[in-house]
XYZ file of C-alpha atoms in Angstrom:
718
model
C -0.006 -0.012 0.005
C 1.298 3.439 -0.912
C 0.259 6.610 0.868
C 1.180 10.256 0.477
C 3.201 11.479 3.478
C 3.560 14.815 5.207
C 4.935 15.914 8.576
C 2.894 15.806 11.707
C 1.340 19.184 12.549
C 1.872 18.414 16.277
C 5.389 16.876 16.158
C 8.030 19.154 14.725
C 11.020 17.827 16.630
C 13.640 15.424 15.254
C 12.273 12.028 14.373
C 14.271 8.852 13.836
C 12.588 6.371 11.373
C 13.958 2.874 11.561
C 13.834 -0.057 9.149
C 10.530 -1.873 9.249
C 11.577 -4.699 6.869
C 8.677 -4.460 4.399
C 8.709 -8.229 4.037
C 7.290 -8.453 7.543
C 4.501 -5.905 7.000
C 1.494 -7.172 5.163
C -2.273 -7.028 5.563
C -3.663 -7.320 9.027
C -6.477 -9.696 10.004
C -9.203 -9.088 12.620
C -9.281 -11.907 15.214
C -11.226 -10.689 18.294
C -14.569 -12.408 18.351
C -17.628 -10.793 19.953
C -18.550 -12.428 23.287
C -21.819 -14.403 23.612
C -22.812 -13.531 27.107
C -26.010 -15.264 28.205
C -27.198 -12.412 30.357
C -30.452 -10.789 29.333
C -28.771 -7.364 29.625
C -26.267 -8.345 26.967
C -28.843 -10.146 24.849
C -30.589 -6.770 24.485
C -27.619 -5.555 22.463
C -27.993 -5.259 18.698
C -26.083 -7.565 16.340
C -23.175 -5.237 15.652
C -19.667 -4.868 17.093
C -18.925 -4.291 20.704
C -16.154 -2.386 22.479
C -14.579 -3.694 25.726
C -13.182 -0.857 27.869
C -11.417 -0.454 31.248
C -11.827 2.414 33.598
C -10.691 3.335 37.141
C -13.424 3.188 39.725
C -13.491 4.619 43.207
C -16.314 2.398 44.362
C -18.306 -0.660 43.309
C -21.231 1.071 41.698
C -19.798 0.547 38.178
C -17.516 -2.009 36.600
C -13.794 -1.607 36.161
C -14.425 -3.264 32.784
C -17.552 -3.004 30.638
C -18.834 -3.955 27.218
C -20.373 -1.252 25.008
C -22.868 -1.851 22.150
C -21.614 -0.315 18.932
C -24.579 -1.455 16.845
C -25.912 1.261 14.536
C -22.688 3.269 14.175
C -23.691 4.457 10.724
C -26.652 6.429 12.172
C -24.947 7.469 15.388
C -24.902 11.266 16.047
C -21.532 12.902 15.507
C -19.884 15.404 17.765
C -22.249 14.822 20.704
C -22.593 12.073 23.203
C -24.003 8.798 21.860
C -25.927 6.910 24.542
C -25.320 3.129 24.074
C -26.239 -0.015 25.935
C -23.632 -1.072 28.509
C -23.110 -4.540 29.929
C -21.338 -5.326 33.120
C -21.101 -8.339 35.448
C -21.027 -8.778 39.240
C -17.454 -9.994 39.017
C -16.337 -6.908 37.201
C -16.069 -4.655 40.256
C -13.164 -2.898 41.932
C -13.471 -5.056 45.045
C -13.475 -8.252 42.940
C -10.825 -7.521 40.217
C -8.909 -4.474 41.479
C -7.998 -1.766 38.957
C -7.521 -2.891 35.324
C -5.927 -1.442 32.205
C -5.089 -3.834 29.291
C -7.837 -5.708 27.370
C -7.840 -8.324 24.608
C -10.325 -10.655 22.863
C -9.616 -14.130 21.558
C -11.261 -15.943 18.721
C -13.837 -17.522 21.085
C -14.993 -14.227 22.522
C -13.218 -14.611 25.867
C -11.875 -11.398 27.340
C -8.471 -11.007 28.963
C -7.518 -8.106 31.165
C -4.747 -7.302 33.584
C -4.162 -5.607 36.900
C -2.549 -2.124 36.707
C -0.780 0.481 38.728
C -1.088 3.373 36.247
C -3.900 5.227 38.027
C -3.605 7.419 41.070
C -5.056 4.792 43.409
C -4.687 1.214 42.590
C -5.845 -1.976 44.266
C -6.054 -5.803 44.237
C -9.319 -7.566 43.994
C -10.655 -10.534 45.985
C -10.544 -12.817 42.921
C -7.159 -14.415 43.383
C -6.108 -11.743 45.782
C -2.596 -11.391 44.401
C -0.712 -8.733 42.460
C 0.352 -9.353 38.888
C -2.866 -11.150 37.842
C -4.289 -11.632 34.414
C -8.018 -12.359 34.347
C -9.986 -14.375 31.795
C -13.614 -13.474 31.407
C -15.725 -16.401 30.049
C -17.363 -15.522 26.774
C -20.714 -17.042 27.830
C -21.079 -16.654 31.558
C -19.111 -13.476 32.033
C -17.458 -14.903 35.094
C -13.886 -13.744 35.780
C -11.154 -16.176 36.928
C -7.431 -15.817 37.370
C -5.795 -16.914 34.128
C -2.175 -16.513 35.306
C -0.293 -14.671 38.013
C 3.021 -13.097 37.016
C 5.912 -12.038 39.312
C 5.215 -8.835 41.168
C 7.208 -7.669 44.184
C 6.400 -4.723 46.471
C 8.645 -1.698 46.350
C 9.365 -0.896 50.016
C 10.076 2.768 49.403
C 6.667 3.240 47.721
C 4.941 1.003 50.277
C 6.158 3.112 53.164
C 4.984 6.309 51.578
C 1.760 5.283 49.889
C 0.751 1.850 51.205
C 1.237 -1.707 50.123
C -1.357 -1.674 47.325
C 0.397 1.244 45.697
C 3.773 -0.422 45.788
C 3.181 -3.241 43.216
C 4.376 -2.286 39.671
C 1.669 -4.546 38.201
C 1.341 -5.297 34.514
C 1.300 -3.247 31.303
C -0.872 -4.523 28.462
C -1.663 -7.737 26.686
C -2.718 -9.246 23.298
C -3.947 -12.626 22.039
C -2.362 -14.281 19.059
C -5.003 -16.513 17.387
C -2.475 -18.321 15.140
C -0.429 -19.724 17.951
C -3.177 -19.481 20.611
C -0.868 -17.538 22.872
C -1.413 -14.550 25.145
C 1.410 -12.033 25.403
C 1.558 -9.930 28.526
C 4.024 -7.128 29.502
C 5.204 -6.897 33.103
C 6.302 -3.536 34.564
C 7.977 -5.365 37.420
C 10.795 -7.026 35.443
C 10.532 -5.508 31.882
C 9.646 -8.828 30.301
C 6.989 -10.019 27.827
C 5.372 -13.293 28.970
C 4.153 -15.892 26.533
C 1.149 -17.733 27.993
C -0.632 -20.642 26.351
C -4.400 -21.044 26.081
C -4.531 -23.118 29.285
C -2.874 -20.366 31.306
C 0.586 -21.944 31.420
C 3.564 -19.628 31.101
C 5.817 -20.904 28.305
C 8.600 -18.338 27.964
C 9.633 -14.713 28.423
C 11.450 -12.116 26.365
C 13.578 -9.672 28.267
C 14.110 -6.457 26.328
C 17.045 -5.301 28.451
C 19.111 -8.488 28.280
C 17.831 -9.717 24.898
C 17.295 -13.139 26.388
C 14.507 -15.676 25.894
C 14.054 -17.566 29.134
C 11.594 -19.500 31.149
C 9.021 -17.843 33.422
C 10.916 -18.102 36.769
C 11.932 -14.963 38.548
C 15.102 -13.542 37.171
C 18.205 -13.777 39.439
C 19.105 -10.372 40.770
C 15.865 -8.741 39.687
C 15.232 -5.690 41.920
C 11.929 -5.201 43.593
C 9.659 -2.590 42.109
C 9.253 -1.509 38.478
C 11.866 -2.129 35.839
C 13.816 1.119 35.195
C 12.899 3.499 32.397
C 14.394 2.272 29.173
C 13.759 -1.319 30.182
C 10.042 -1.061 31.004
C 7.756 -2.543 28.261
C 4.130 -1.602 27.996
C 2.103 -1.932 24.714
C 2.225 -5.345 22.979
C 0.636 -6.582 19.788
C 1.483 -9.430 17.434
C 1.378 -8.761 13.675
C 2.501 -10.845 10.626
C 4.944 -13.052 12.454
C 6.352 -10.466 14.877
C 5.513 -9.278 18.394
C 5.583 -5.500 18.527
C 6.052 -3.791 21.863
C 6.674 -0.306 23.295
C 9.474 0.715 25.669
C 8.783 3.379 28.216
C 11.925 5.488 28.144
C 10.625 8.836 29.335
C 7.514 10.743 30.336
C 6.643 14.287 31.205
C 8.401 14.206 34.603
C 11.254 11.860 33.623
C 12.590 13.333 30.418
C 15.526 11.889 28.508
C 17.239 14.229 26.084
C 19.405 11.385 24.795
C 16.656 8.897 24.000
C 12.975 8.695 23.106
C 10.045 6.339 23.783
C 10.404 3.415 21.334
C 8.500 0.769 19.405
C 10.433 -2.555 19.028
C 9.549 -5.857 17.555
C 10.867 -9.442 17.731
C 10.078 -12.340 15.352
C 7.886 -15.232 16.651
C 7.709 -18.832 15.629
C 4.566 -18.857 13.532
C 3.335 -22.153 14.991
C 4.365 -22.056 18.588
C 4.549 -18.301 19.017
C 7.999 -18.613 20.669
C 10.258 -15.551 20.599
C 13.257 -15.810 18.212
C 16.335 -14.321 19.905
C 18.490 -12.212 17.693
C 15.616 -11.068 15.554
C 14.681 -8.033 17.636
C 14.854 -4.546 15.979
C 13.976 -0.991 16.784
C 10.925 0.031 14.625
C 10.211 3.631 15.631
C 11.630 6.301 17.937
C 8.519 8.158 18.912
C 8.686 11.894 18.008
C 8.550 14.461 20.810
C 5.413 16.238 21.849
C 4.804 19.594 20.143
C 7.222 22.181 21.417
C 8.731 19.742 23.839
C 11.823 17.443 23.884
C 9.909 14.489 25.334
C 6.937 12.194 24.541
C 4.716 10.162 26.793
C 4.938 6.360 26.711
C 3.001 4.257 24.255
C 0.338 2.109 26.016
C -1.355 0.403 23.027
C -0.518 -0.658 19.510
C -2.949 -1.710 16.728
C -2.603 -2.728 13.070
C -5.091 -2.147 10.291
C -6.203 -4.391 7.419
C -3.830 -2.411 5.241
C -0.803 -3.002 7.554
C -0.831 0.529 9.100
C 0.438 0.856 12.642
C -1.527 2.861 15.197
C -0.067 3.845 18.587
C -1.737 5.436 21.584
C 0.281 7.350 24.161
C -0.792 7.846 27.777
C 0.279 10.915 29.839
C 2.359 9.618 32.672
C 4.659 10.925 35.412
C 7.480 9.171 37.222
C 8.599 10.572 40.601
C 12.321 10.969 40.740
C 12.409 10.406 44.571
C 10.470 7.147 44.774
C 10.178 5.939 41.170
C 6.407 5.743 41.625
C 4.531 6.422 38.381
C 1.154 8.023 38.050
C -1.230 9.118 35.354
C -1.902 12.606 33.864
C -3.791 13.907 30.893
C -3.831 16.176 27.769
C -0.356 15.441 26.419
C -0.869 12.238 24.591
C -1.486 11.526 20.941
C -2.821 8.918 18.562
C -0.186 8.525 15.790
C -0.259 6.339 12.681
C 2.511 5.003 10.534
C 2.929 3.188 7.182
C 5.892 1.024 6.134
C 7.343 2.440 2.907
C 10.784 1.728 1.499
C 11.510 -0.273 4.587
C 10.833 2.681 6.887
C 7.931 3.519 9.227
C 6.704 6.939 8.095
C 3.759 9.003 9.296
C 0.577 8.723 7.248
C -1.489 11.710 6.263
C -4.154 10.786 8.690
C -4.417 13.194 11.599
C -6.366 12.246 14.680
C -7.601 15.138 16.863
C -8.491 13.494 20.193
C -10.775 15.491 22.472
C -10.997 19.256 22.792
C -8.485 22.070 23.157
C -5.039 20.619 22.389
C -6.598 17.532 20.778
C -3.947 15.402 22.394
C -6.073 13.883 25.033
C -5.484 10.193 24.277
C -5.762 7.909 27.437
C -3.766 4.933 26.066
C -6.178 2.623 24.147
C -6.652 2.203 20.447
C -8.037 -0.216 17.890
C -9.080 -0.410 14.270
C -12.702 -1.439 13.558
C -11.959 -3.569 10.469
C -15.521 -2.687 9.379
C -16.605 -1.527 5.991
C -17.385 2.121 5.239
C -18.908 4.130 6.929
C -18.089 2.162 10.065
C -14.300 1.978 9.279
C -13.285 3.928 12.333
C -10.322 4.138 14.734
C -11.622 3.655 18.334
C -9.553 5.270 21.069
C -9.887 6.053 24.723
C -9.641 9.697 25.738
C -9.963 12.368 28.422
C -11.816 15.644 27.755
C -13.526 14.443 24.569
C -15.909 17.280 25.503
C -15.416 19.483 28.544
C -17.408 22.257 30.256
C -16.292 21.797 33.862
C -17.641 19.960 36.924
C -21.405 20.175 37.054
C -21.648 21.839 33.623
C -22.492 19.129 31.079
C -21.550 17.813 28.679
C -18.225 16.327 30.076
C -17.546 13.373 27.918
C -14.679 11.051 29.018
C -14.308 7.651 27.492
C -14.413 6.445 23.842
C -13.958 8.387 20.649
C -14.585 6.755 17.212
C -12.629 8.786 14.650
C -12.937 8.170 10.867
C -9.988 5.956 9.811
C -8.895 8.617 7.374
C -8.583 11.118 10.218
C -10.733 13.722 11.942
C -11.678 15.252 15.311
C -14.535 15.358 17.652
C -16.867 17.036 15.127
C -16.960 13.959 12.835
C -16.456 11.371 15.596
C -18.693 9.139 17.601
C -18.467 10.082 21.272
C -19.240 7.634 24.116
C -19.009 8.556 27.809
C -17.807 5.305 29.557
C -19.854 5.614 32.755
C -22.811 7.410 31.082
C -22.357 10.361 33.396
C -21.655 13.584 31.509
C -21.944 15.843 34.553
C -18.947 14.523 36.476
C -15.347 14.894 35.104
C -13.553 11.582 34.946
C -10.053 12.984 34.181
C -7.295 10.315 34.274
C -9.810 7.551 35.064
C -10.005 6.182 31.452
C -8.232 2.894 30.492
C -7.834 0.937 27.311
C -10.108 -0.516 24.648
C -10.588 -3.537 22.353
C -13.180 -3.714 19.585
C -14.715 -7.007 18.362
C -14.490 -7.957 14.688
C -17.471 -7.194 12.493
C -19.755 -10.225 12.082
C -18.537 -12.016 8.941
C -15.420 -9.937 8.731
C -13.460 -11.084 5.673
C -10.168 -12.886 6.464
C -8.797 -12.751 2.950
C -8.397 -16.467 2.529
C -8.048 -19.684 4.521
C -5.917 -22.722 3.934
C -7.253 -26.040 5.174
C -6.752 -29.775 4.569
C -3.014 -29.342 4.376
C -1.060 -32.438 3.309
C 2.744 -32.453 2.883
C 4.420 -35.336 1.062
C 7.966 -36.047 0.049
C 8.450 -36.725 -3.633
C 9.310 -40.354 -4.396
C 12.263 -39.602 -6.718
C 15.205 -38.779 -4.359
C 15.069 -35.154 -5.532
C 14.561 -33.710 -2.063
C 11.405 -32.061 -3.235
C 8.317 -32.100 -1.072
C 4.782 -30.990 -2.104
C 2.135 -29.278 -0.067
C -1.459 -29.763 -1.174
C -4.184 -27.700 0.409
C -7.603 -26.259 -0.016
C -7.664 -22.513 -0.585
C -10.945 -20.707 0.252
C -11.392 -17.186 -1.118
C -12.842 -14.853 1.557
C -11.583 -11.658 0.007
C -15.001 -10.281 -1.076
C -13.896 -10.356 -4.696
C -13.595 -13.034 -7.428
C -10.056 -14.209 -7.881
C -8.345 -15.311 -11.156
C -4.627 -15.036 -10.369
C -2.409 -15.981 -7.475
C 0.994 -14.569 -6.771
C 3.290 -16.959 -4.953
C 6.053 -15.089 -3.120
C 8.618 -17.348 -1.463
C 11.066 -16.310 1.248
C 14.756 -17.046 1.214
C 16.571 -20.379 1.628
C 14.235 -22.462 -0.549
C 12.534 -22.674 -3.968
C 8.947 -23.197 -4.863
C 7.247 -24.287 -8.052
C 5.193 -22.641 -9.375
C 6.377 -19.287 -8.231
C 5.362 -15.762 -9.232
C 2.107 -15.435 -11.089
C -0.250 -18.442 -11.204
C -3.415 -18.185 -13.280
C -6.270 -20.364 -11.989
C -8.076 -22.544 -14.550
C -11.448 -21.149 -13.397
C -12.555 -18.013 -11.734
C -12.456 -18.490 -7.966
C -15.596 -16.859 -6.755
C -15.809 -15.145 -3.345
C -16.572 -17.829 -0.833
C -15.539 -20.723 -3.165
C -12.622 -23.098 -2.723
C -10.056 -24.716 -4.960
C -7.182 -27.182 -4.616
C -3.632 -25.838 -4.764
C -0.356 -27.767 -5.003
C 3.087 -26.251 -4.507
C 6.410 -28.114 -4.667
C 9.296 -26.885 -2.492
C 12.963 -27.653 -2.270
C 15.244 -26.509 0.518
C 15.353 -26.146 4.287
C 16.147 -28.769 6.852
C 13.645 -31.208 8.370
C 11.802 -29.417 11.143
C 12.441 -25.913 9.732
C 9.476 -23.547 9.445
C 8.930 -22.345 5.882
C 6.696 -19.407 5.219
C 5.417 -18.009 1.945
C 3.074 -15.206 0.892
C 0.038 -15.935 -1.268
C -1.516 -12.875 -2.990
C -5.004 -13.123 -4.391
C -5.653 -11.035 -7.566
C -8.642 -10.227 -9.756
C -8.975 -10.825 -13.489
C -7.467 -7.394 -13.991
C -4.458 -8.315 -11.793
C -5.551 -5.992 -8.957
C -4.544 -7.406 -5.529
C -7.549 -8.343 -3.389
C -5.436 -9.199 -0.310
C -2.584 -11.418 0.740
C -1.901 -13.997 3.420
C 1.253 -15.518 4.888
C 1.214 -19.296 5.446
C 3.816 -21.368 7.300
C 4.446 -25.048 7.558
C 7.079 -27.415 8.918
C 9.561 -29.039 6.453
C 8.973 -32.795 6.552
C 11.491 -35.487 7.182
C 12.142 -37.271 3.873
C 14.715 -39.930 5.000
C 12.646 -42.599 6.701
C 8.889 -43.037 5.999
C 5.774 -41.011 5.424
C 2.170 -41.896 6.252
C -0.830 -40.681 4.270
C -4.260 -41.710 2.944
C -5.316 -42.351 6.589
C -8.670 -43.934 7.389
C -9.826 -44.097 11.054
C -12.864 -46.164 11.892
C -14.226 -46.830 15.394
C -15.297 -50.471 16.146
C -18.320 -49.228 18.146
C -18.361 -52.362 20.277
C -18.024 -50.699 23.625
C -14.278 -51.165 23.820
C -13.244 -47.710 22.511
C -11.019 -49.576 20.027
C -10.571 -48.377 16.420
C -8.781 -49.376 13.247
C -6.119 -47.182 11.766
C -5.383 -47.811 8.078
C -2.862 -45.898 6.028
C -0.351 -46.024 3.135
C 3.299 -45.796 3.944
C 6.237 -44.874 1.647
C 9.627 -46.283 2.370
C 11.988 -43.326 2.160
C 14.886 -45.080 3.789
C 17.841 -46.440 1.725
C 17.019 -50.028 2.638
C 14.459 -52.606 1.649
C 12.024 -52.834 4.550
C 10.524 -56.099 5.625
C 8.979 -55.292 8.982
C 7.570 -52.459 11.057
C 7.182 -52.426 14.852
C 4.663 -50.266 16.679
C 5.496 -49.042 20.134
C 2.752 -46.987 21.964
C 3.961 -43.758 23.670
C 0.881 -41.991 24.973
C -1.589 -42.141 26.551
C -0.635 -44.689 29.191
C -2.168 -48.139 28.627
C -2.799 -47.754 24.889
C -2.127 -50.778 22.689
C -1.381 -51.152 18.994
C -2.292 -54.591 17.455
C -1.157 -55.438 13.953
C -3.107 -58.701 13.885
C 0.093 -60.717 13.540
C -0.392 -64.001 15.378
C 3.362 -64.347 15.965
C 3.893 -60.829 17.267
C 0.973 -58.387 17.449
C 3.400 -55.409 17.545
C 4.969 -56.343 14.164
C 3.744 -55.697 10.641
C 5.173 -57.827 7.865
C 5.711 -56.282 4.394
C 6.057 -58.243 1.181
C 8.869 -56.734 1.096
C 8.943 -52.856 0.685
C 11.791 -51.569 -1.584
C 13.302 -48.031 -1.388
C 10.519 -45.634 -2.458
C 8.017 -48.381 -2.484
C 4.538 -48.108 -0.977
C 2.555 -50.441 1.308
C -0.703 -50.358 3.129
C -0.879 -51.079 6.850
C -3.905 -51.576 9.158
C -3.681 -51.835 12.938
C -6.157 -51.897 15.804
C -5.635 -49.324 18.560
C -7.249 -49.781 22.018
C -7.078 -48.019 25.377
C -7.710 -44.351 24.320
C -10.775 -42.312 25.054
C -12.617 -40.685 22.131
C -10.949 -37.364 21.251
C -7.691 -38.272 22.941
C -4.490 -38.052 20.953
C -2.695 -41.358 20.509
C 1.029 -41.288 19.758
C 3.121 -44.258 18.800
C 6.538 -45.020 17.353
C 6.740 -46.802 13.981
C 10.135 -48.394 13.267
C 11.307 -49.707 9.908
C 13.405 -52.869 9.776
C 15.400 -54.768 7.174
C 15.311 -58.514 6.609
C 17.656 -59.145 9.522
C 15.321 -57.098 11.849
C 17.913 -54.302 12.099
C 16.207 -50.995 12.558
C 16.574 -48.670 9.542
C 14.842 -45.688 11.080
C 11.732 -44.625 12.956
C 8.952 -41.987 12.825
C 6.411 -40.752 15.353
C 2.752 -41.104 14.309
C -0.205 -39.415 16.029
C -3.952 -39.970 15.542
C -7.030 -38.748 17.367
C -9.213 -41.538 18.787
C -12.602 -41.354 16.964
C -15.986 -41.141 18.571
C -18.633 -43.780 17.871
C -21.825 -42.179 16.444
C -24.513 -43.309 18.950
C -27.220 -42.814 16.362
C -26.068 -44.252 12.995
C -28.097 -43.169 10.033
C -30.649 -45.841 9.424
C -33.583 -44.500 7.425
C -35.637 -47.755 7.794
C -35.642 -47.725 11.636
C -38.399 -45.158 11.693
C -39.411 -45.564 15.324
C -35.792 -45.770 16.563
C -36.184 -49.061 18.478
C -33.205 -50.637 16.759
C -35.291 -53.293 14.999
C -36.568 -53.104 11.430
C -40.035 -54.602 11.057
C -43.662 -54.067 9.949
C -44.123 -51.178 12.382
C -41.360 -49.163 10.654
C -42.899 -49.914 7.227
C -46.354 -48.857 8.406
C -45.001 -45.675 9.992
C -43.096 -44.653 6.866
C -46.007 -45.252 4.523
C -48.330 -43.178 6.724
C -45.816 -40.280 6.762
C -45.045 -40.657 3.012
C -48.701 -40.705 1.865
C -49.607 -37.773 4.004
C -46.522 -35.828 3.057
C -45.340 -35.557 6.604
C -41.637 -34.906 7.596
C -40.894 -38.607 8.212
C -41.668 -39.409 4.597
C -38.992 -37.086 3.221
C -36.135 -39.484 3.684
C -33.536 -37.580 1.701
C -34.562 -34.180 3.121
C -35.013 -32.394 -0.185
C -38.496 -31.165 0.617
C -40.192 -33.440 -1.908
C -42.108 -36.670 -1.473
C -41.362 -38.912 -4.460
C -39.787 -42.079 -5.795
C -36.338 -41.227 -4.374
C -37.632 -41.264 -0.823
C -39.473 -44.507 -1.334
C -36.447 -46.160 -3.016
C -34.124 -45.019 -0.217
C -36.426 -46.443 2.450
C -36.877 -49.747 0.706
C -33.128 -50.156 0.184
C -32.453 -49.494 3.839
C -35.371 -51.765 4.870
C -33.988 -54.634 2.783
C -30.368 -54.264 3.889
C -31.049 -53.760 7.520
C -29.262 -51.340 9.922
C -25.750 -51.717 11.293
């Protein structure tokens, strides 16, 4: 995407633009799914998007986190307060959850939020009762539970001056990566980003100061209290294979003439989400505030469908005597950047937030990913409208600005506590907006199968189903490989037929290069008949091992005899350099599982007849001892005529579930027996054109229904 650039009207000081490596910057995808709360209050919402926002509370009258109904944006009044429906839950109170700042949605509609110390008065709630907590709010019940507790030690200097609750550094912000199903959380206490899996287990950490990927145990020698400025990470957002984060270097009381607040990124493993050490880079040095030599720290980062980066500052102060930080207002901006010529440069979009200086951002931002006219940037802000205490309207909360820029006059304005009399200065937190219903995801790749070529070439082919969700009809694909491997076809690929929006087609690409276990990524661009790009996706897969054996054409069938046993049948290619005569099967997990080849001499051994190099055989085994849905893992070894082991591979399969109600059209009354009563029942339904007579479900009562019934009646049911 190319955009015209011009300097910021509000930022005239020296700016350092760093390499953004354009290969890592592509189209963004919306992943946050709208919750499905069962509460009648939430069910009263319309069917549109929702915003989830955090706010400081001095009592338990209102929630510290709430959900706002954004249905009907296109007809919302502009420049004045827009009263919307608000949903809260009994768990979402200050006494229960403490004070909160960060907020994220996952692809199931669950909400994640974290404890904070950025407000004037902070606190720890009764749910969990510990500092450093991340909460998960169930997408259906709305109940809040402790998802994970991260290290947080009290600062004795702050504790003695302000009390124990004020002395915990707490956490910064968080984001959920749908691809790897990982939650990333920044911790003010130690300056690390924590990688948490979907079950709430901490997997690893990235320390910006030391540039080390480590486990989640407390760092040796880590001082109590907040990480020092320059090491303190806050905003975090994953995007196109990298985790972007902000570093709090300075604020309006702790200025640093030699350095600026920064945006960094580090590459992540596209499958596991693991940080890749050595891949970190400085993306942006944030320009100084107008007429000043400093900026305020960035509290939130968002990316648009076009790959633009949005950052939200929050006005903060750090006391030089104690190191305690606190919030302020009116010197924080919403800034947007585009990657051009491998540099992050400001876009032409100017966002005037609130009144007067129009720099009243409170630290939250998100793109709507909606179609026009709802394609807005949603931000949290102080003084969106201000007339003084007791003189309404005083709007503090959420401002929806057109994505192309604007100010309060063409923005949607929402007061977060629906009280436009009282001034909520410095009380506003962060925001996350759900994806539009049916939001396009460009394209999806499913049914992936990777097979080594049987010609000793080292080639391997990936076959997959490509579904076009771009909103346009596609005729051409552009295959853009990375470095270190080749792919055929590459460049422009013309499809034999027009791939309509919503339709699917089969794609086959052949690769060469990379080592077994490496992760290979390529970009697939979807284009119209006129070669206009609709969108593009990046897809990653693991390079297969092509030196032992490969399993494919798998058929899994439950025995349905009450034993939970099932048959596992597959084709196997011998990729080893030897002729294979036998395979042995050794169960690994779960405990107690067995694999039976049916061999009367040794049920763990399968005999081939024999299997030469690059030859193919078919194997069928019976697996018992696993519950339906459980993953079974076993080792399959390949042996020569002398029973010497040539090599081994690990095979996994999901234990199937037996269908308790098999499809048997002739058993009309469901008693498991086919007899005269079924025949009589069907003929009555058929002759009277009742639902039971429409066997094939096509809405017609004709020969086909009668034929299907009689065939089933004569054959009997399984």
